[in-house]
mmCIF file of C-alpha atoms in Angstrom:
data_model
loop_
_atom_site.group_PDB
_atom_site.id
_atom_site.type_symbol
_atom_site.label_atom_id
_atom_site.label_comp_id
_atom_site.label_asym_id
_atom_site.label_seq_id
_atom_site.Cartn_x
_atom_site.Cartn_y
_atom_site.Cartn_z
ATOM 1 C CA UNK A 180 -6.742 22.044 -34.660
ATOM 2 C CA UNK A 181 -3.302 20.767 -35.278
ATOM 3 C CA UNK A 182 -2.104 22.192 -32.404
ATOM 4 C CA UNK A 183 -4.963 19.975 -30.374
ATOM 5 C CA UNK A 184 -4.000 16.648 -32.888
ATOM 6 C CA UNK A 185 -0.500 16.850 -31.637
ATOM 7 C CA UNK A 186 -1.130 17.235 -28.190
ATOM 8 C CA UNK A 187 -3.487 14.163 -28.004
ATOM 9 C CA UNK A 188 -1.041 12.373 -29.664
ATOM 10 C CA UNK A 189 1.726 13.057 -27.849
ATOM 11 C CA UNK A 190 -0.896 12.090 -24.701
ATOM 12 C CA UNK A 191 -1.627 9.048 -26.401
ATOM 13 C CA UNK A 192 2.435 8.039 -27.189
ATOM 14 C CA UNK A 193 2.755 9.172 -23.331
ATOM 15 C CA UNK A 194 0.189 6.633 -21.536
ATOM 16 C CA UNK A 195 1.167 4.108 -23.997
ATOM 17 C CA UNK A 196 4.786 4.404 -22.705
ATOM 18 C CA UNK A 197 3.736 4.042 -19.020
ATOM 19 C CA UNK A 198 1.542 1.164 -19.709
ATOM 20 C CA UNK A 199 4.272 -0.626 -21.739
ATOM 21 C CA UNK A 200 7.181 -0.174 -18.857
ATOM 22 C CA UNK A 201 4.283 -1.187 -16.459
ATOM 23 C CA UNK A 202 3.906 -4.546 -18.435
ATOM 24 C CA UNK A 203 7.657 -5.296 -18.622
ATOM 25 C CA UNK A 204 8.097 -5.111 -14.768
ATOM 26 C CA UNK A 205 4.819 -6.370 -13.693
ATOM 27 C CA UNK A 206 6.196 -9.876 -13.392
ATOM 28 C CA UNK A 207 8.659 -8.174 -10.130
ATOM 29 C CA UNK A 208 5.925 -6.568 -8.692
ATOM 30 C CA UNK A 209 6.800 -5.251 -5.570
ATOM 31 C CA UNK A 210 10.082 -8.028 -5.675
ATOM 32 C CA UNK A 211 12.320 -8.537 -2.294
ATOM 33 C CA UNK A 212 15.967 -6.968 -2.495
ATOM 34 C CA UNK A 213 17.944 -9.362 -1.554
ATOM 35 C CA UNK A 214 22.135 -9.398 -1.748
ATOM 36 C CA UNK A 215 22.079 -8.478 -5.287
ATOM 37 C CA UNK A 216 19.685 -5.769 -5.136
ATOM 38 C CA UNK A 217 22.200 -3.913 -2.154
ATOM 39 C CA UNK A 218 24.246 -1.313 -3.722
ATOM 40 C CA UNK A 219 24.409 2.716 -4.500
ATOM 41 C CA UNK A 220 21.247 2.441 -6.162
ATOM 42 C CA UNK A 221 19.204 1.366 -3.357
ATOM 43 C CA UNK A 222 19.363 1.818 0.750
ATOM 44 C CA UNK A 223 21.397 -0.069 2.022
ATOM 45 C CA UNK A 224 20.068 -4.078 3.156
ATOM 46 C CA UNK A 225 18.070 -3.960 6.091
ATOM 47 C CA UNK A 226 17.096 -0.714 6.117
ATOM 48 C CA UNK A 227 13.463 -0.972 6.501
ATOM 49 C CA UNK A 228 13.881 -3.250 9.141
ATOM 50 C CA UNK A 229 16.420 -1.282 11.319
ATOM 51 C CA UNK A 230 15.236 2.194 10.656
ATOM 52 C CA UNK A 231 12.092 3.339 12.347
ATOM 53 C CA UNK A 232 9.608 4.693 10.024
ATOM 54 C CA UNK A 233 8.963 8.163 10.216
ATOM 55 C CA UNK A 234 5.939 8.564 12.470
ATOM 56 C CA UNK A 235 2.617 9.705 10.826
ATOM 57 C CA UNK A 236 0.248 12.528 12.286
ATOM 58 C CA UNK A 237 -2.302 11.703 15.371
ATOM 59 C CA UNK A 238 -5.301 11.839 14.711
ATOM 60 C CA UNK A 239 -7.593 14.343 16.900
ATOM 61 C CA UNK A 240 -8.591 12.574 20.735
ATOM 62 C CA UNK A 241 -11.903 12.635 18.961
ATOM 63 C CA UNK A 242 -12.230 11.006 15.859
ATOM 64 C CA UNK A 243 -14.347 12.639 13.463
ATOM 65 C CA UNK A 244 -17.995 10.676 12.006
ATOM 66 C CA UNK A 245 -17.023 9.427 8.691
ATOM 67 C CA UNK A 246 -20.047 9.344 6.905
ATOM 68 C CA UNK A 247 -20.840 6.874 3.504
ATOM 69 C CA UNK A 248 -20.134 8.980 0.465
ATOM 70 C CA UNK A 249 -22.989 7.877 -2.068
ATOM 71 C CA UNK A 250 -22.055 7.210 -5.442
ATOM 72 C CA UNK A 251 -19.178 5.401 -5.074
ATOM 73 C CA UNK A 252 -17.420 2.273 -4.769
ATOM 74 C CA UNK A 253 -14.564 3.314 -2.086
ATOM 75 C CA UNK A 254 -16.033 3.602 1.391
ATOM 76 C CA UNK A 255 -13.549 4.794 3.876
ATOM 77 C CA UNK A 256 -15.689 4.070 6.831
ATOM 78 C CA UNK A 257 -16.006 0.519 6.047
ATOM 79 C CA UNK A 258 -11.679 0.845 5.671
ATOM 80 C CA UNK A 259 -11.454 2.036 9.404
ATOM 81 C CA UNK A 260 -14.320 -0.525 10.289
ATOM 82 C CA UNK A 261 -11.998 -3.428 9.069
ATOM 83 C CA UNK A 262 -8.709 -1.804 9.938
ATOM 84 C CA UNK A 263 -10.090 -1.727 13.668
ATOM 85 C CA UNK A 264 -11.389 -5.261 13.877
ATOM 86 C CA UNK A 265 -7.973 -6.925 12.365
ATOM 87 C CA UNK A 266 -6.379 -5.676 15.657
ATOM 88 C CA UNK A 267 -9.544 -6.591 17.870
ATOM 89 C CA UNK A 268 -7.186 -9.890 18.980
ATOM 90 C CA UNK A 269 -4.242 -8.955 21.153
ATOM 91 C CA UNK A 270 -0.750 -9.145 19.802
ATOM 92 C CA UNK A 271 -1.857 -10.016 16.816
ATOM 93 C CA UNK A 272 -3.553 -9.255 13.204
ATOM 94 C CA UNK A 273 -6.577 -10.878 12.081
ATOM 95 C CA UNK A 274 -6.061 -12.548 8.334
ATOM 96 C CA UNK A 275 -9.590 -12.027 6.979
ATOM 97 C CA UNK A 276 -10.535 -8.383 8.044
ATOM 98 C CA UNK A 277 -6.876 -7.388 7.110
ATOM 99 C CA UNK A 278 -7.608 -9.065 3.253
ATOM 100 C CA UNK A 279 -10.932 -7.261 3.744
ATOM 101 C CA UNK A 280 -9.383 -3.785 4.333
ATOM 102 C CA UNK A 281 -6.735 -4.218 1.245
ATOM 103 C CA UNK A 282 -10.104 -4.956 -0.950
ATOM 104 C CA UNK A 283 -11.373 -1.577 0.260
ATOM 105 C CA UNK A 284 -7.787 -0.046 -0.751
ATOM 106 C CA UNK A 285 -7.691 -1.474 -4.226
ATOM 107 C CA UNK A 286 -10.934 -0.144 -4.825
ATOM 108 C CA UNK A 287 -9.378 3.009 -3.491
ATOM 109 C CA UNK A 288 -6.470 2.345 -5.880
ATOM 110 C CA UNK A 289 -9.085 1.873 -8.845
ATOM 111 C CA UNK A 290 -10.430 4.937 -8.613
ATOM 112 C CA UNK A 291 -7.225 6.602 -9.462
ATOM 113 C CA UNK A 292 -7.189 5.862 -13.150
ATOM 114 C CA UNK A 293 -6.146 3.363 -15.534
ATOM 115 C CA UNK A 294 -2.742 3.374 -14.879
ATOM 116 C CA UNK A 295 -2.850 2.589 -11.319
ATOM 117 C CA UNK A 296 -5.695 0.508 -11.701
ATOM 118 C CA UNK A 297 -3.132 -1.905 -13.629
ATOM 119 C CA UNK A 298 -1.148 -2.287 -10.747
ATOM 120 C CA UNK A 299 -4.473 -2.488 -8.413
ATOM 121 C CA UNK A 300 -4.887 -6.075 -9.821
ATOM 122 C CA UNK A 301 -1.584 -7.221 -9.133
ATOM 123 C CA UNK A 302 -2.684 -6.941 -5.304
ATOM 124 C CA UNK A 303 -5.477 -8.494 -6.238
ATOM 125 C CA UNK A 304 -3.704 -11.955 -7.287
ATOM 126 C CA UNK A 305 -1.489 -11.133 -3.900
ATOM 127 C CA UNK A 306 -4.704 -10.890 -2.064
ATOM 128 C CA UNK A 307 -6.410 -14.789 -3.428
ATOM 129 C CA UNK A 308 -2.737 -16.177 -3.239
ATOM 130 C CA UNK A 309 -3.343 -15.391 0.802
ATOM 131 C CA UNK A 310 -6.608 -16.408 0.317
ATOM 132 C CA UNK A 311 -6.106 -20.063 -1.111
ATOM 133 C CA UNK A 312 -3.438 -20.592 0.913
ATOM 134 C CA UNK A 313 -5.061 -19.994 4.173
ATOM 135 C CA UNK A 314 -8.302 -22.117 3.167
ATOM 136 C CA UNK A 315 -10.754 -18.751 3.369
ATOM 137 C CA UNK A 316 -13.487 -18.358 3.311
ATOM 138 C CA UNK A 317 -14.717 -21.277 4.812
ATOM 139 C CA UNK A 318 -13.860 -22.052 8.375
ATOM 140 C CA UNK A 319 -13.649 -25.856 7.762
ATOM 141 C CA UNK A 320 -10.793 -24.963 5.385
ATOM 142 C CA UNK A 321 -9.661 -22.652 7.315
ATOM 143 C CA UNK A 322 -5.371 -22.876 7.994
ATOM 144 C CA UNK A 323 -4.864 -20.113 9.722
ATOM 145 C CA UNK A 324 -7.111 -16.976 10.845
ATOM 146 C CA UNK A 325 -4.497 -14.649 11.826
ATOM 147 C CA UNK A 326 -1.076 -13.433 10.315
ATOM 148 C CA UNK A 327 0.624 -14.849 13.194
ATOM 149 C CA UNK A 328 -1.181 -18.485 13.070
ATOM 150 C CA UNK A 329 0.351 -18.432 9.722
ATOM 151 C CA UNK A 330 3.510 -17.156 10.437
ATOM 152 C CA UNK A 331 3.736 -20.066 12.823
ATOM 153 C CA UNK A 332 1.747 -22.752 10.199
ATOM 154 C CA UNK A 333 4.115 -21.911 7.274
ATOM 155 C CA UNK A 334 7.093 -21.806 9.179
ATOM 156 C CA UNK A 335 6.329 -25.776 10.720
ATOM 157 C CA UNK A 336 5.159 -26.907 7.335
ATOM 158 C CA UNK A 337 8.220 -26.206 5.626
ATOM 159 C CA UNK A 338 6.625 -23.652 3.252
ATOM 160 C CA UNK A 339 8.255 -20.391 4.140
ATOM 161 C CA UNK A 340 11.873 -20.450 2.251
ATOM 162 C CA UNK A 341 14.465 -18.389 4.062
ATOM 163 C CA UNK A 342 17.119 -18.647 1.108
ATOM 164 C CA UNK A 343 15.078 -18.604 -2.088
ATOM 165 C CA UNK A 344 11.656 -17.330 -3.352
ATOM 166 C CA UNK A 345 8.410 -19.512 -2.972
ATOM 167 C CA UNK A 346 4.794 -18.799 -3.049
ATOM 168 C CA UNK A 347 4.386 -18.731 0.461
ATOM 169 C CA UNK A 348 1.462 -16.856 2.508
ATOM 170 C CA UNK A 349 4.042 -14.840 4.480
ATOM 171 C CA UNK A 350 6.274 -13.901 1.770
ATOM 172 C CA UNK A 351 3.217 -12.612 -0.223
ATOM 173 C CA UNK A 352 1.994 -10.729 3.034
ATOM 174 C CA UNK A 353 5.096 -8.522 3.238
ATOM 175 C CA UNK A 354 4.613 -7.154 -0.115
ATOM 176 C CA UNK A 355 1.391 -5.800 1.007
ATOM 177 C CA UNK A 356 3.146 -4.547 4.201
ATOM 178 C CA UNK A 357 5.343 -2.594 2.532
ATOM 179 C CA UNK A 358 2.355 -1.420 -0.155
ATOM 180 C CA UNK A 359 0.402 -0.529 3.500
ATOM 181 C CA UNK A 360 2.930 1.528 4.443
ATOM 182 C CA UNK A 361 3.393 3.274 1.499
ATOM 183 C CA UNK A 362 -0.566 4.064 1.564
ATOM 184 C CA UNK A 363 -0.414 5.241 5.262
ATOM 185 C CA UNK A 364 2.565 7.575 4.519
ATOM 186 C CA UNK A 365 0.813 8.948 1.525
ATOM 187 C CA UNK A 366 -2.563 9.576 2.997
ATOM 188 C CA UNK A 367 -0.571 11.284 5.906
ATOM 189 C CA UNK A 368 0.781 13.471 3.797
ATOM 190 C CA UNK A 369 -2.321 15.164 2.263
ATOM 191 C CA UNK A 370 -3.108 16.256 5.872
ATOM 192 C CA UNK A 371 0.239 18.265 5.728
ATOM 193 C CA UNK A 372 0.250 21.709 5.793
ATOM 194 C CA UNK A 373 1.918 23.982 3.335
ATOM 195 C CA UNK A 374 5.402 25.197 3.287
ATOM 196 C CA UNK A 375 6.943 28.337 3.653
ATOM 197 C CA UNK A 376 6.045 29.191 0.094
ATOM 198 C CA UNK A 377 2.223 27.919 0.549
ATOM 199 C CA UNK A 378 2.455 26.189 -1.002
ATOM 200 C CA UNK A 379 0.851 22.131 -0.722
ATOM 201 C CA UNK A 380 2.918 18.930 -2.627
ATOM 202 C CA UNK A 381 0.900 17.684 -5.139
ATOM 203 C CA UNK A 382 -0.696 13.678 -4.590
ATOM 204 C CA UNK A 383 1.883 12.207 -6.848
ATOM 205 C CA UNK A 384 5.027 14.497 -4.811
ATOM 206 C CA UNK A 385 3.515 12.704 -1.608
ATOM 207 C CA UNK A 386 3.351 8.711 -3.360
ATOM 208 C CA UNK A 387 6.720 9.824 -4.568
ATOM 209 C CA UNK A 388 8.204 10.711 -1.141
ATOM 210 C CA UNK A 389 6.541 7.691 0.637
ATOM 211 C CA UNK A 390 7.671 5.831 -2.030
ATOM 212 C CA UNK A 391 11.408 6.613 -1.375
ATOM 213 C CA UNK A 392 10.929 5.420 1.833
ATOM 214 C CA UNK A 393 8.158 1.826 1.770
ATOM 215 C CA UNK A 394 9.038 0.761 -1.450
ATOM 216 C CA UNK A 395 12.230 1.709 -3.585
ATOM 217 C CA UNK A 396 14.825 0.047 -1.389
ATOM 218 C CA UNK A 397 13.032 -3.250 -2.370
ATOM 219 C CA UNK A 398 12.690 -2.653 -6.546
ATOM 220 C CA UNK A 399 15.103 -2.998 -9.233
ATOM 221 C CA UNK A 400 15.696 0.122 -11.338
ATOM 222 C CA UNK A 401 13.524 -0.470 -13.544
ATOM 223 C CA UNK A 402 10.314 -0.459 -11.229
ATOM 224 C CA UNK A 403 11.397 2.603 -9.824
ATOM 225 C CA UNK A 404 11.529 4.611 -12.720
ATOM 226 C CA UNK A 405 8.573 2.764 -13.947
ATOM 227 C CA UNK A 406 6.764 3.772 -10.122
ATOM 228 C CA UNK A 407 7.574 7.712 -10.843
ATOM 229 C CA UNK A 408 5.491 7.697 -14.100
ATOM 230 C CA UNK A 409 2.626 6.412 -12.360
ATOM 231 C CA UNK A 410 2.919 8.816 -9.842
ATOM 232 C CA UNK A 411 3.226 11.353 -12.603
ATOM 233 C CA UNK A 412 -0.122 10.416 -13.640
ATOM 234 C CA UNK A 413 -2.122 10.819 -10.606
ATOM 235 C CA UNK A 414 -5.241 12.801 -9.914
ATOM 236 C CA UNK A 415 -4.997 16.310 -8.540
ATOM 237 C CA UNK A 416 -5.521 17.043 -4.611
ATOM 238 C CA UNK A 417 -9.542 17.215 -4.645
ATOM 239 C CA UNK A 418 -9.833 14.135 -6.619
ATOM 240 C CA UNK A 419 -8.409 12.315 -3.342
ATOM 241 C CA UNK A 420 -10.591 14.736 -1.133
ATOM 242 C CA UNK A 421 -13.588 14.071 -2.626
ATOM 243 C CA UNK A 422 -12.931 10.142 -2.163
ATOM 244 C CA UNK A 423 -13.202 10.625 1.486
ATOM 245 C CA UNK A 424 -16.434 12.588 1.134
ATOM 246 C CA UNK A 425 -15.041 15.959 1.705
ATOM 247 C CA UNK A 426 -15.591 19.329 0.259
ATOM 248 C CA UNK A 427 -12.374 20.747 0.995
ATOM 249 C CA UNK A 428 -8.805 20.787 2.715
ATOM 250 C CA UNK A 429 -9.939 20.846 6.358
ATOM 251 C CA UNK A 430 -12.811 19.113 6.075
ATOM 252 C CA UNK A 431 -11.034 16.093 4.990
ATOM 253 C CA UNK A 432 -8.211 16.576 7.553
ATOM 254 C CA UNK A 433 -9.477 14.653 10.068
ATOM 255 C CA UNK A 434 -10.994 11.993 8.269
ATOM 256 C CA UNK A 435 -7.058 11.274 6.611
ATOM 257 C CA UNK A 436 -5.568 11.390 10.015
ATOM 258 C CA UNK A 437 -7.666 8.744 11.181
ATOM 259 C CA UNK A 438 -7.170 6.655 8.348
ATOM 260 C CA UNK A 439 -3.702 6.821 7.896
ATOM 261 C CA UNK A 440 -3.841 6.066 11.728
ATOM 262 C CA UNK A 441 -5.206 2.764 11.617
ATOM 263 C CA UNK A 442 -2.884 1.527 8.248
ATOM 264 C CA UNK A 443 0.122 2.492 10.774
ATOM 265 C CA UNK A 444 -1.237 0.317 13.993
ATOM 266 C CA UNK A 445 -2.046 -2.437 11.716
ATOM 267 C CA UNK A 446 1.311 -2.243 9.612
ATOM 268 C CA UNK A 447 3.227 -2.045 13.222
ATOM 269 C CA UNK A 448 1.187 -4.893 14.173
ATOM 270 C CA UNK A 449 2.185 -6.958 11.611
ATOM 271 C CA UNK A 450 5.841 -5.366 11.617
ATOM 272 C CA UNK A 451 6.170 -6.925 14.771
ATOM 273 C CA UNK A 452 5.020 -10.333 14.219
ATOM 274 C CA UNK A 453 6.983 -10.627 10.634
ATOM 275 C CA UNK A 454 10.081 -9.177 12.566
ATOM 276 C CA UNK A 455 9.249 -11.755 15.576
ATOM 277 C CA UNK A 456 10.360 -14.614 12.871
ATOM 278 C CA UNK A 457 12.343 -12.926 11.241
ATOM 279 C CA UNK A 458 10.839 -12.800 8.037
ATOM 280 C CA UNK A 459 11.203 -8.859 6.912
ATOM 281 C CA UNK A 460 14.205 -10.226 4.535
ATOM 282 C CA UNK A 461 12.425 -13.077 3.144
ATOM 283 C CA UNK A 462 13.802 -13.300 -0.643
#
């Protein structure tokens, strides 16, 4: 019985540690290195725009049905649905299915517990930031409807800052980017197969790795450290199989690749069109 105290405290003591290093950095959520942020610690600057990503699995020439899973909130055929019709204008991304796809992905987020949840609703307040900005919904309010109309709007208006940080629609876009990537990579890797040993990496190994590559070059220390707890935290393998309706590994193969598909057309979409005015660096 003691035995069982101590352990539930030392659980307790444990989350409360995460959630108090989470509150102390959640003010530089997902922050832009600039100069000062180049260094041993990070990549070096301009990595993640010079580098190609590494590229994700192809989904099978068929793609599978993905059915509604009842009793829950995340729907990952409604994700593909507004993945696909963000890129149903050429060249470009559309705004409002794009916002609608992230609100499918934080409730994906949610799902994962507490701790992650936390940083869910920092997206959130990224998310109506784009929102208000761009006059949605509402098409008599209505700014701009795609991320390249407001690309192109922000950059004649003044409100994009190359030099310093403002609250501008684009600047607040490529912290999701990055975030999308980091989802796509993730997702990718679940439909990995094992390694030599037979081993398969754990959920939080694979946010970890993707991590390394979307994310950490842009974060002080102190979010990365702060980022490997979370991942710490995560939900076992079939926790994230059973959130695409799937009963096991192969079954939910498929379904992944397709997914993590679409993020990577839409983030390369947008990639483009953020590199196109040169706004990957934007501080």
């Amino acid at each position: 019985m003691v035995t069982l105290g101590r352990t539930a405290l030392l659980h307790c003591l444990l989350f409360s540690a995460i959630l108090a290093l989470i509150v102390l950095v959640s003010s530089v959520w997902l922050p832009q290195g600039g100069d000062g942020d180049c260094g041993p610690a990070h990549f070096p600057c301009g990595t993640y725009r010079k580098t190609p990503q590494p590229p994700l699995a192809e989904p099978d020439r068929a793609p599978p049905l993905i059915r509604e899973c009842p009793g829950q909130s995340f729907q990952a055929s409604r994700l593909l649905r507004f993945l696909t019709s963000s890129l149903s204008v050429a060249d470009d991304v559309l705004l409002e299915p794009y916002l609608q796809s992230w609100d499918q992905l934080i409730t994906f987020m949610e799902s994962l517990g507490p701790v992650v949840s936390f940083f869910s609703q920092k997206v959130k307040e990224k998310l109506e930031l784009i929102r208000r900005l761009a006059g949605t919904p509402g098409p008599k309010r209505a700014a701009y409807r795609s991320v390249r109309s407001m690309a192109e709007v922000e950059i004649r208006a003044g409100v994009v800052d190359f030099t310093r940080r403002t609250d501008s629609g684009c600047r607040t876009l490529l912290r999701l980017h990055r975030s999308l990537l980091w989802l796509a990579m993730t997702l990718d890797g679940l439909t990995h197969a094992p390694d030599r040993h037979g081993r398969l990496k754990t959920p939080g190994e694979l946010s970890s790795d993707a991590y390394q590559v979307a994310l950490a070059p842009h974060h002080p220390w102190v979010l990365r450290q702060a980022a490997e707890l979370v991942f710490v935290a995560l939900p076992d393998r079939e926790h994230f199989l059973r959130l695409v309706c799937a009963q096991n590994q192969p079954e939910a193969e498929p379904v992944l690749r397709v997914i993590s598909r679409a993020l990577e057309k839409v983030h390369g979409a947008t990639q483009r069109i953020l590199e196109e005015h040169a706004m990957l660096d934007l501080p």
